[in-house]
mmCIF file with all atom_site columns, C-alpha atoms in Angstrom:
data_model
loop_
_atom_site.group_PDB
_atom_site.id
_atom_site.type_symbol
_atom_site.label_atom_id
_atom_site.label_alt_id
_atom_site.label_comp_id
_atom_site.label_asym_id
_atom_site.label_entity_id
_atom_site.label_seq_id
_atom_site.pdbx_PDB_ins_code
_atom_site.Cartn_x
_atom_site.Cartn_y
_atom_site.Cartn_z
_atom_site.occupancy
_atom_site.B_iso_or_equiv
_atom_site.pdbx_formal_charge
_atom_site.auth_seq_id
_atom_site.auth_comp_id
_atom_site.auth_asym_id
_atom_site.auth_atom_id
_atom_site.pdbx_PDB_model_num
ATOM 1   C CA . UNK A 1 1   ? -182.851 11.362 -28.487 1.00 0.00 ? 1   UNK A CA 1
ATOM 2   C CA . UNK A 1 2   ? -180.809 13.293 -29.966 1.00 0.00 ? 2   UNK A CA 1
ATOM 3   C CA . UNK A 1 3   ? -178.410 15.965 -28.258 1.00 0.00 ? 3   UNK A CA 1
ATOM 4   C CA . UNK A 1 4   ? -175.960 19.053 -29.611 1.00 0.00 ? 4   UNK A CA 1
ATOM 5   C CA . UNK A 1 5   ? -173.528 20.346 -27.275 1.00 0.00 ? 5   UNK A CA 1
ATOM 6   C CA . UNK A 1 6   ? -172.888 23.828 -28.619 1.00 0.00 ? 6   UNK A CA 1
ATOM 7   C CA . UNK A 1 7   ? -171.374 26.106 -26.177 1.00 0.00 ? 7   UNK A CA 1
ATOM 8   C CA . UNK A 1 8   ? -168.912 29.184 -26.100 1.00 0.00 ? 8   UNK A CA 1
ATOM 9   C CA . UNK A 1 9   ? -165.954 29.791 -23.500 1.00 0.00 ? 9   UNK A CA 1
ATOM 10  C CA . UNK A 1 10  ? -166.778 30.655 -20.250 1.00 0.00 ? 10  UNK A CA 1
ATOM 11  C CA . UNK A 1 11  ? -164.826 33.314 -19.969 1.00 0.00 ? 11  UNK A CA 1
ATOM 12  C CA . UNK A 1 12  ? -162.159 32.989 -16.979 1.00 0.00 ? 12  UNK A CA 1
ATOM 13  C CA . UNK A 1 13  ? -163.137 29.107 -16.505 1.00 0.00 ? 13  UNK A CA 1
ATOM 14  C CA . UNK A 1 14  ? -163.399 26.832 -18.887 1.00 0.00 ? 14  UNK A CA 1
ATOM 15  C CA . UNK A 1 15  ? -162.861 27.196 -22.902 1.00 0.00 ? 15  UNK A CA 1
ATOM 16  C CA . UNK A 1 16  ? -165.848 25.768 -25.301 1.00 0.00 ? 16  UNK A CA 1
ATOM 17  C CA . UNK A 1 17  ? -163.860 22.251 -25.790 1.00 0.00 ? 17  UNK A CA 1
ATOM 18  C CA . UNK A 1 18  ? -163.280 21.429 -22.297 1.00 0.00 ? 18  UNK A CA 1
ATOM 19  C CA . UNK A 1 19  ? -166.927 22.825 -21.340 1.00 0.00 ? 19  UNK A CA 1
ATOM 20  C CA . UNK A 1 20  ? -168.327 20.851 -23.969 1.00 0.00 ? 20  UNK A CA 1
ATOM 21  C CA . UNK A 1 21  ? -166.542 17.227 -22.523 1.00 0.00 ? 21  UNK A CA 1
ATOM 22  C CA . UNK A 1 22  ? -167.621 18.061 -18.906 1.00 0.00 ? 22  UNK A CA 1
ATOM 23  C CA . UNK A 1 23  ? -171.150 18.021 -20.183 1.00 0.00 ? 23  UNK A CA 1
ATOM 24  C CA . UNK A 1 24  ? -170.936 15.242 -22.100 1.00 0.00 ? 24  UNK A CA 1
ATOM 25  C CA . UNK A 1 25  ? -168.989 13.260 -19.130 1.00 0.00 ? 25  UNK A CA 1
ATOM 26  C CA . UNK A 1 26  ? -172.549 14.583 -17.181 1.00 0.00 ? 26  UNK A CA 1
ATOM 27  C CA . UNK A 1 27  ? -174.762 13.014 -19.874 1.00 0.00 ? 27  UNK A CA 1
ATOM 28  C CA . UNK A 1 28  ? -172.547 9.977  -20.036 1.00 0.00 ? 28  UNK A CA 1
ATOM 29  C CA . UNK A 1 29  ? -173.139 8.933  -16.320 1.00 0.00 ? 29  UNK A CA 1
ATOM 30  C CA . UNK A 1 30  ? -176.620 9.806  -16.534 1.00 0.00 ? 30  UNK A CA 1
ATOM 31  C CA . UNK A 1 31  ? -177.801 6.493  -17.557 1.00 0.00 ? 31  UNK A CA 1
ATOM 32  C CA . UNK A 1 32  ? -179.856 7.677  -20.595 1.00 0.00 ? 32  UNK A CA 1
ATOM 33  C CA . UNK A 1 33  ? -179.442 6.545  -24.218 1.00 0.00 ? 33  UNK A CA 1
ATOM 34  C CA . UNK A 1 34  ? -179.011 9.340  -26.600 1.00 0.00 ? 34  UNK A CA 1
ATOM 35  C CA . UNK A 1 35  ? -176.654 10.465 -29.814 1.00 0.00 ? 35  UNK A CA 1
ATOM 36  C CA . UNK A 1 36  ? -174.742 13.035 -28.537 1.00 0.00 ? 36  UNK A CA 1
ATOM 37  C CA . UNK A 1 37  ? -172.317 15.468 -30.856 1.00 0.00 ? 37  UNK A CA 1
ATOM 38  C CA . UNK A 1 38  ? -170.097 18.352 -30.055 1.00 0.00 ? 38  UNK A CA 1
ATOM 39  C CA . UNK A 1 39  ? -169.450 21.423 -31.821 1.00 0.00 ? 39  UNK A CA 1
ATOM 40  C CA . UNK A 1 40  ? -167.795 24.242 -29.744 1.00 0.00 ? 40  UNK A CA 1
ATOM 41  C CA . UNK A 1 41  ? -168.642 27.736 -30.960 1.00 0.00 ? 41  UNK A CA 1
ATOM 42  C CA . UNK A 1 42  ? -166.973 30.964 -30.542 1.00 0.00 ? 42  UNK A CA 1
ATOM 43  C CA . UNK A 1 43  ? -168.572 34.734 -30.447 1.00 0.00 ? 43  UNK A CA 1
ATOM 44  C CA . UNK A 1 44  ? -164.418 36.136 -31.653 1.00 0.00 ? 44  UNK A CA 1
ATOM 45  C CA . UNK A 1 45  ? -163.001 36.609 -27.992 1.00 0.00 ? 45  UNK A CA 1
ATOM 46  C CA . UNK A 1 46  ? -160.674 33.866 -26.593 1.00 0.00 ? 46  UNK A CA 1
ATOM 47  C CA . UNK A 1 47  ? -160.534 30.630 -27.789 1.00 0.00 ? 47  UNK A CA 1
ATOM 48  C CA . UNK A 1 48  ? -161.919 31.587 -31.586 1.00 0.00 ? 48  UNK A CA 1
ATOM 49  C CA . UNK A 1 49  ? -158.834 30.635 -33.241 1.00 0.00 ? 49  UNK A CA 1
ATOM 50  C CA . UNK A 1 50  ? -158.721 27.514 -32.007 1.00 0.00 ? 50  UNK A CA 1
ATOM 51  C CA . UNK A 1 51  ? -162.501 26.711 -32.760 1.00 0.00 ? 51  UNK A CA 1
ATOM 52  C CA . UNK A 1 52  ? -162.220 27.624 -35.872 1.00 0.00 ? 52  UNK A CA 1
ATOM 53  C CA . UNK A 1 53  ? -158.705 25.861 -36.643 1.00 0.00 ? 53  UNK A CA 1
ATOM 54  C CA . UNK A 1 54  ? -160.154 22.594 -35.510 1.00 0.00 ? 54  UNK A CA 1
ATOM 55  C CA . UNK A 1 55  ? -163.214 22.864 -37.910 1.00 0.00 ? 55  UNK A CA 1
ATOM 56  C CA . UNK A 1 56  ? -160.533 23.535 -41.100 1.00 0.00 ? 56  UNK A CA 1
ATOM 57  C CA . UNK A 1 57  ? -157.684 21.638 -39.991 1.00 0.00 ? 57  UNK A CA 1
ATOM 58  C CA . UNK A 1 58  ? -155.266 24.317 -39.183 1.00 0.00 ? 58  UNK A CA 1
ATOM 59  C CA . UNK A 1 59  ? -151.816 24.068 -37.785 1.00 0.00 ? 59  UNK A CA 1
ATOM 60  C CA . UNK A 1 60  ? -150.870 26.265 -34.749 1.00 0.00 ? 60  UNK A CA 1
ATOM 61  C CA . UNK A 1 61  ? -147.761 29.075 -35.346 1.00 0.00 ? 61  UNK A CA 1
ATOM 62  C CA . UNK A 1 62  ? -146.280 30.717 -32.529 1.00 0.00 ? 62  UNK A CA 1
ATOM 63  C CA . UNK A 1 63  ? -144.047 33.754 -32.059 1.00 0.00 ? 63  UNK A CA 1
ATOM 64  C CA . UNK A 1 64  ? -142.865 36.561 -30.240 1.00 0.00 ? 64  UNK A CA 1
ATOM 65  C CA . UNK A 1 65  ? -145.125 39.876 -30.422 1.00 0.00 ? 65  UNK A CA 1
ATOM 66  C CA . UNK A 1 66  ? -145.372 43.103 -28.936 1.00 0.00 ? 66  UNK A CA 1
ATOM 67  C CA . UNK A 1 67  ? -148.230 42.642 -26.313 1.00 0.00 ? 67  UNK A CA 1
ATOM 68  C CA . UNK A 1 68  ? -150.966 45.642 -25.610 1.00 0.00 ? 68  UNK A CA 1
ATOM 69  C CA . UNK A 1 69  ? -148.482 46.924 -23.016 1.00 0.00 ? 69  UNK A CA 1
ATOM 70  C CA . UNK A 1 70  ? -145.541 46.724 -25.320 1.00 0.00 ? 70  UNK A CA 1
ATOM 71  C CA . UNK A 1 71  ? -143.910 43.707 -23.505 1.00 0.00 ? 71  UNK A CA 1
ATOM 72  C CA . UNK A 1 72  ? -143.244 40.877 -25.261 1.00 0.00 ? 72  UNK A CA 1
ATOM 73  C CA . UNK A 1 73  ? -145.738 37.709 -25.508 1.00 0.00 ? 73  UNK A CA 1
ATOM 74  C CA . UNK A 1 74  ? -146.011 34.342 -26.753 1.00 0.00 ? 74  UNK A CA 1
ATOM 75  C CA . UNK A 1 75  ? -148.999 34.603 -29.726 1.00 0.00 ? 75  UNK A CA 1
ATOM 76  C CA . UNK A 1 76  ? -150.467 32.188 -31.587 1.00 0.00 ? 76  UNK A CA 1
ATOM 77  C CA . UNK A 1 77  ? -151.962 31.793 -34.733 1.00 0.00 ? 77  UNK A CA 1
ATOM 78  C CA . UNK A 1 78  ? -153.611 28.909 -37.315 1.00 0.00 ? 78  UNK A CA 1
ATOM 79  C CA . UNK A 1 79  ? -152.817 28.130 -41.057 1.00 0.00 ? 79  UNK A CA 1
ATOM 80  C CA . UNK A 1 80  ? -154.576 26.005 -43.375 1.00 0.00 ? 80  UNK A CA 1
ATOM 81  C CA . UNK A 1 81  ? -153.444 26.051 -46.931 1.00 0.00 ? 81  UNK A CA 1
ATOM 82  C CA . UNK A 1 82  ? -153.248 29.876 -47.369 1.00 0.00 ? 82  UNK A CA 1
ATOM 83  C CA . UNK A 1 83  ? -155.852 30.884 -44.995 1.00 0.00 ? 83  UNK A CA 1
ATOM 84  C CA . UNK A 1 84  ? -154.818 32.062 -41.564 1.00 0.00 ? 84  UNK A CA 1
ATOM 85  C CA . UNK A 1 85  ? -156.667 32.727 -38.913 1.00 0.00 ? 85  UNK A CA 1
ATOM 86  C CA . UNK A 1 86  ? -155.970 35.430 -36.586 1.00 0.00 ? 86  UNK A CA 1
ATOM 87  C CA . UNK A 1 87  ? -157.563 35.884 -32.860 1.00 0.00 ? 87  UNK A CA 1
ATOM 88  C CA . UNK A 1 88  ? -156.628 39.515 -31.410 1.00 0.00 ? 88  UNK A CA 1
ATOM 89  C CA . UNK A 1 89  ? -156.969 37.857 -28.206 1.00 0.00 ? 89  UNK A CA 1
ATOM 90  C CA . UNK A 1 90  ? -153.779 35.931 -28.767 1.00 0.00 ? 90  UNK A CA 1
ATOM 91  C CA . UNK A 1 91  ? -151.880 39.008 -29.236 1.00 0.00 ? 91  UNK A CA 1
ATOM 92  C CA . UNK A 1 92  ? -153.319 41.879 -27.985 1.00 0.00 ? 92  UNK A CA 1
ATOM 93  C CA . UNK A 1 93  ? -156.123 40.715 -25.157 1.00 0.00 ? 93  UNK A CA 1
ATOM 94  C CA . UNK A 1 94  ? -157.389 40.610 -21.896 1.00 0.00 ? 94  UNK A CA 1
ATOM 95  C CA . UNK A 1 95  ? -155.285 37.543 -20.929 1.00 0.00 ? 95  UNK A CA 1
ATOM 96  C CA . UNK A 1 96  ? -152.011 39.152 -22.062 1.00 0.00 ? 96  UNK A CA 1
ATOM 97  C CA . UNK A 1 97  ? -152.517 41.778 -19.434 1.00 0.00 ? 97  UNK A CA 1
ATOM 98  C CA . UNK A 1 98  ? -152.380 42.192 -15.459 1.00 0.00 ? 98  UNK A CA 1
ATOM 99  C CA . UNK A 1 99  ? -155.574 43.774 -14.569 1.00 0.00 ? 99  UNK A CA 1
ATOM 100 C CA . UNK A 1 100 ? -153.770 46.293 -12.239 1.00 0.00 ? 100 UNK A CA 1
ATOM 101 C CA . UNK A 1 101 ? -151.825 47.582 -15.004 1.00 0.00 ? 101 UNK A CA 1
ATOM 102 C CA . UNK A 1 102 ? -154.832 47.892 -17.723 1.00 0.00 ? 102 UNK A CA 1
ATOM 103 C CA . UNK A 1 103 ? -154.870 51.361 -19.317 1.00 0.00 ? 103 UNK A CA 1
ATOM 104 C CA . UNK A 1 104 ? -157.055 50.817 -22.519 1.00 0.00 ? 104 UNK A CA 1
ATOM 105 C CA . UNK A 1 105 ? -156.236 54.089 -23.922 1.00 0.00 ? 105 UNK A CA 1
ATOM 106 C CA . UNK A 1 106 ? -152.475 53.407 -23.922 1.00 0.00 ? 106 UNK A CA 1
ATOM 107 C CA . UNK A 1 107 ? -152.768 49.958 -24.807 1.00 0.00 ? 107 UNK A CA 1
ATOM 108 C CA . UNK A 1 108 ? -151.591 49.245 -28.375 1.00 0.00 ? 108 UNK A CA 1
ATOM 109 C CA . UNK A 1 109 ? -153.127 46.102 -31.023 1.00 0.00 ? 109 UNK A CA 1
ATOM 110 C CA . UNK A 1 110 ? -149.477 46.695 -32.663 1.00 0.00 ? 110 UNK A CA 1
ATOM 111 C CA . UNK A 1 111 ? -148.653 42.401 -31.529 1.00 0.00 ? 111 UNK A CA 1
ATOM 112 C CA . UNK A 1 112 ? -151.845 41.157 -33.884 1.00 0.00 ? 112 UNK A CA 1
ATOM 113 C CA . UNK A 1 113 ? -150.771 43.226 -36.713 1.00 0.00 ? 113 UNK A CA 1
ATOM 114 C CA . UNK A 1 114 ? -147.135 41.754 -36.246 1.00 0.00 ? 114 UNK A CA 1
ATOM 115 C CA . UNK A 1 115 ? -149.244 38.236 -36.700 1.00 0.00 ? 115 UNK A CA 1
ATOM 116 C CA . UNK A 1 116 ? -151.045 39.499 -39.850 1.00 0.00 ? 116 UNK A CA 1
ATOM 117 C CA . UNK A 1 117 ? -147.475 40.309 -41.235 1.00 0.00 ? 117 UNK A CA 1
ATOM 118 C CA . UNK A 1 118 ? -146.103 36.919 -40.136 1.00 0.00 ? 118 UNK A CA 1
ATOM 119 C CA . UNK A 1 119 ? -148.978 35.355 -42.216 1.00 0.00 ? 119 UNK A CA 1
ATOM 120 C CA . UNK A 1 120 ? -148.688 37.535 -44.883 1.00 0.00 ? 120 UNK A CA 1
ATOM 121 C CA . UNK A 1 121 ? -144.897 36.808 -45.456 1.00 0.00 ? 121 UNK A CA 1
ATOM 122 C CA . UNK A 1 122 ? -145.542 32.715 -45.138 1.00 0.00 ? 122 UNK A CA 1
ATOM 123 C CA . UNK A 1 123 ? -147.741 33.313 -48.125 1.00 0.00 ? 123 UNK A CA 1
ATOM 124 C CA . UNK A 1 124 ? -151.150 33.637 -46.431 1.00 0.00 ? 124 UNK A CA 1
ATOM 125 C CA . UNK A 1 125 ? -153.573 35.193 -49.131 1.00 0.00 ? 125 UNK A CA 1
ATOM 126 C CA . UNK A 1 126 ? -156.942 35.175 -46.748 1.00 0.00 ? 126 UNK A CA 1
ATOM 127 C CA . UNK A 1 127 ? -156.739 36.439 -43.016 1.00 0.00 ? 127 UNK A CA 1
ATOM 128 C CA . UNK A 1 128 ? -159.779 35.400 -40.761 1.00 0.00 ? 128 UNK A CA 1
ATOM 129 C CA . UNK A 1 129 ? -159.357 38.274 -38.131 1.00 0.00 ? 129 UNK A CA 1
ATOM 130 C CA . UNK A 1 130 ? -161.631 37.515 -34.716 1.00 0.00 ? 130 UNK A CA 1
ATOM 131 C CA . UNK A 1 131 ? -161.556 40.854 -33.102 1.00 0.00 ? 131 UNK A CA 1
ATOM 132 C CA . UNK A 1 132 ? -162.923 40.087 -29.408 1.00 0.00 ? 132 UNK A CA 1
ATOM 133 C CA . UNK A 1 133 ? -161.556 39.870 -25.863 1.00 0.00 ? 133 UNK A CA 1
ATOM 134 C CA . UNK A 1 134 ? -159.011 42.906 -27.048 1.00 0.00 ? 134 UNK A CA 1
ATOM 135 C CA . UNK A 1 135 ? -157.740 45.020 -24.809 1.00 0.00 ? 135 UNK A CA 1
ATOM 136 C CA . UNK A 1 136 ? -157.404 47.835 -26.526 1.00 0.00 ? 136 UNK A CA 1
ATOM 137 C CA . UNK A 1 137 ? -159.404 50.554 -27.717 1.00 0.00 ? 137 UNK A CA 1
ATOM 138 C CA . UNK A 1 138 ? -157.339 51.648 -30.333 1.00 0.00 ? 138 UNK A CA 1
ATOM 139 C CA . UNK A 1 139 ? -159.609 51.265 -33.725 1.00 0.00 ? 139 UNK A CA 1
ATOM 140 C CA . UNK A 1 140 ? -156.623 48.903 -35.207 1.00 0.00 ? 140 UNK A CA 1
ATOM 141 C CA . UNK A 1 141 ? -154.388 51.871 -34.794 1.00 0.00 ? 141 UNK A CA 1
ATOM 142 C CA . UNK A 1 142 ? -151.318 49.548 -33.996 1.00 0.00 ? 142 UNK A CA 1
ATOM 143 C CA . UNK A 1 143 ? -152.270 46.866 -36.012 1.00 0.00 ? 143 UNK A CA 1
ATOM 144 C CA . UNK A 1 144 ? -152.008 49.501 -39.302 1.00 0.00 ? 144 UNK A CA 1
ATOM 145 C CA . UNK A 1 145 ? -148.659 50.649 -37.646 1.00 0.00 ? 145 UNK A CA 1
ATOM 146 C CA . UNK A 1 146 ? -147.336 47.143 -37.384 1.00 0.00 ? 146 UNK A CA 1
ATOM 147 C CA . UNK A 1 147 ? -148.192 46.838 -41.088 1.00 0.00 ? 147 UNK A CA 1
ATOM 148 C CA . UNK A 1 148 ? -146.031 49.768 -41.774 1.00 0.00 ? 148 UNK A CA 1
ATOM 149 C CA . UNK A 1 149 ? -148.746 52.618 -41.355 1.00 0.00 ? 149 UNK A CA 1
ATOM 150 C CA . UNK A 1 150 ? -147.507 56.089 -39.893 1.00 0.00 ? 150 UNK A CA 1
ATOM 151 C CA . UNK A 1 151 ? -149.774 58.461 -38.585 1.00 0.00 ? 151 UNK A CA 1
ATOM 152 C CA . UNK A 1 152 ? -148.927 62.381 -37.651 1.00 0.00 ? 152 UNK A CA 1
ATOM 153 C CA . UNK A 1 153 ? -151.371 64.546 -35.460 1.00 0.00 ? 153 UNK A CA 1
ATOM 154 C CA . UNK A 1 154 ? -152.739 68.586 -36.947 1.00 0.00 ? 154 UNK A CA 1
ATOM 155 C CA . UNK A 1 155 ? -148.977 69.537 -36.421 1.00 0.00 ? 155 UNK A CA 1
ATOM 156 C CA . UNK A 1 156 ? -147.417 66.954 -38.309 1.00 0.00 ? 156 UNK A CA 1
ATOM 157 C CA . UNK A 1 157 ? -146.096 65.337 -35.102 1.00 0.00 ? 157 UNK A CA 1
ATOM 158 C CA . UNK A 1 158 ? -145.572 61.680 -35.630 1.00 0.00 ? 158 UNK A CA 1
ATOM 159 C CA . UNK A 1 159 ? -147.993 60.019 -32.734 1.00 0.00 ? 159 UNK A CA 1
ATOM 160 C CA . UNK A 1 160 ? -147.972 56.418 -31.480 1.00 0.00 ? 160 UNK A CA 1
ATOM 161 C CA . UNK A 1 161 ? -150.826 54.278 -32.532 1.00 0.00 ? 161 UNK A CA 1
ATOM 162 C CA . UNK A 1 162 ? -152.995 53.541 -28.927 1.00 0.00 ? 162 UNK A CA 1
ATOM 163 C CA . UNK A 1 163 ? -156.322 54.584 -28.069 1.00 0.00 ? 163 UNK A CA 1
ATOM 164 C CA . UNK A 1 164 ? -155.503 57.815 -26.940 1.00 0.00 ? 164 UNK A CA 1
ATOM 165 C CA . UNK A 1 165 ? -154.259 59.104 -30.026 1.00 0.00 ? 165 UNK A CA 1
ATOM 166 C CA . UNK A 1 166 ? -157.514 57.922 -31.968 1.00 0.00 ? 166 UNK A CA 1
ATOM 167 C CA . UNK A 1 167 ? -159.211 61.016 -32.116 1.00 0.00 ? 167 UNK A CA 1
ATOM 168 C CA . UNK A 1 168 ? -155.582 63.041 -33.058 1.00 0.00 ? 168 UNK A CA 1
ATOM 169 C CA . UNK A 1 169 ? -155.309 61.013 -36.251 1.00 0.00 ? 169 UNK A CA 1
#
């Protein structure tokens, strides 16, 4: 028999390479004789860099970015060759924010364009961008800002890239 252990994060408990071993572990003590292979998957929330760094071979870079509250945070990101990959997540998500303090529309994606410029000045020349688990709702506002981008409301006001700006732009 054989057997394909294909599964995403489960978001808040276990990411799709530890999920993946627990089943196997399961299948391992069942007794039964099978070939059994793993291949994680990810939908572009958390843990999407990583799949995707272990399928090319990529080596982890971390830094210092401007998280969706504007505190800093730790982010990560993959290269391989001149390809990096990028995970919004790492940067700007969900897990780089208390709950208690989310405001969405104040929240800024300014950290994972800081990444895109730290891959850009290694001498990245393709970006893989996974967009999920963000949490902001800011249409890549701050990521454009990060990248040098300005943008100026009907008056001519210069306004901070965040969600609720969006529809000022």
């Amino acid at each position: 028999m054989n057997i394909l252990i294909a599964p995403n994060s489960m978001k808040g408990t276990l990411n799709a390479f530890d999920f993946a071993d627990t089943v196997e572990a399961a299948l391992n003590a069942s007794g039964f004789s099978f070939n059994l292979r793993k291949l994680p998957v990810a939908d572009g929330g958390d843990f999407t860099g990583e799949v995707l760094c272990r399928a090319i071979e990529a080596n982890p870079v971390s830094l210092k970015v401007k998280g969706p509250l504007g505190h800093p945070v730790l982010a990560t990101f993959w290269i391989s060759g001149t390809i990096a990959i990028i995970e919004m997540a790492e940067a700007s998500g969900m897990k780089k924010v208390d709950v208690s303090l989310l405001n969405p529309l104040k929240a800024t994606s300014f950290g994972t364009g800081q990444l895109i410029a730290e891959a850009i000045q290694i001498g990245c020349t393709e970006i893989w961008l996974a967009l999920g688990g963000s949490a902001t709702v800011d249409g890549g506002m701050g990521v454009l800002e990060a990248l040098g981008f300005k943008f100026f409301d009907a008056k001519g006001r210069e306004i901070p890239g965040n969600g609720e700006n969006l529809s000022q732009v």
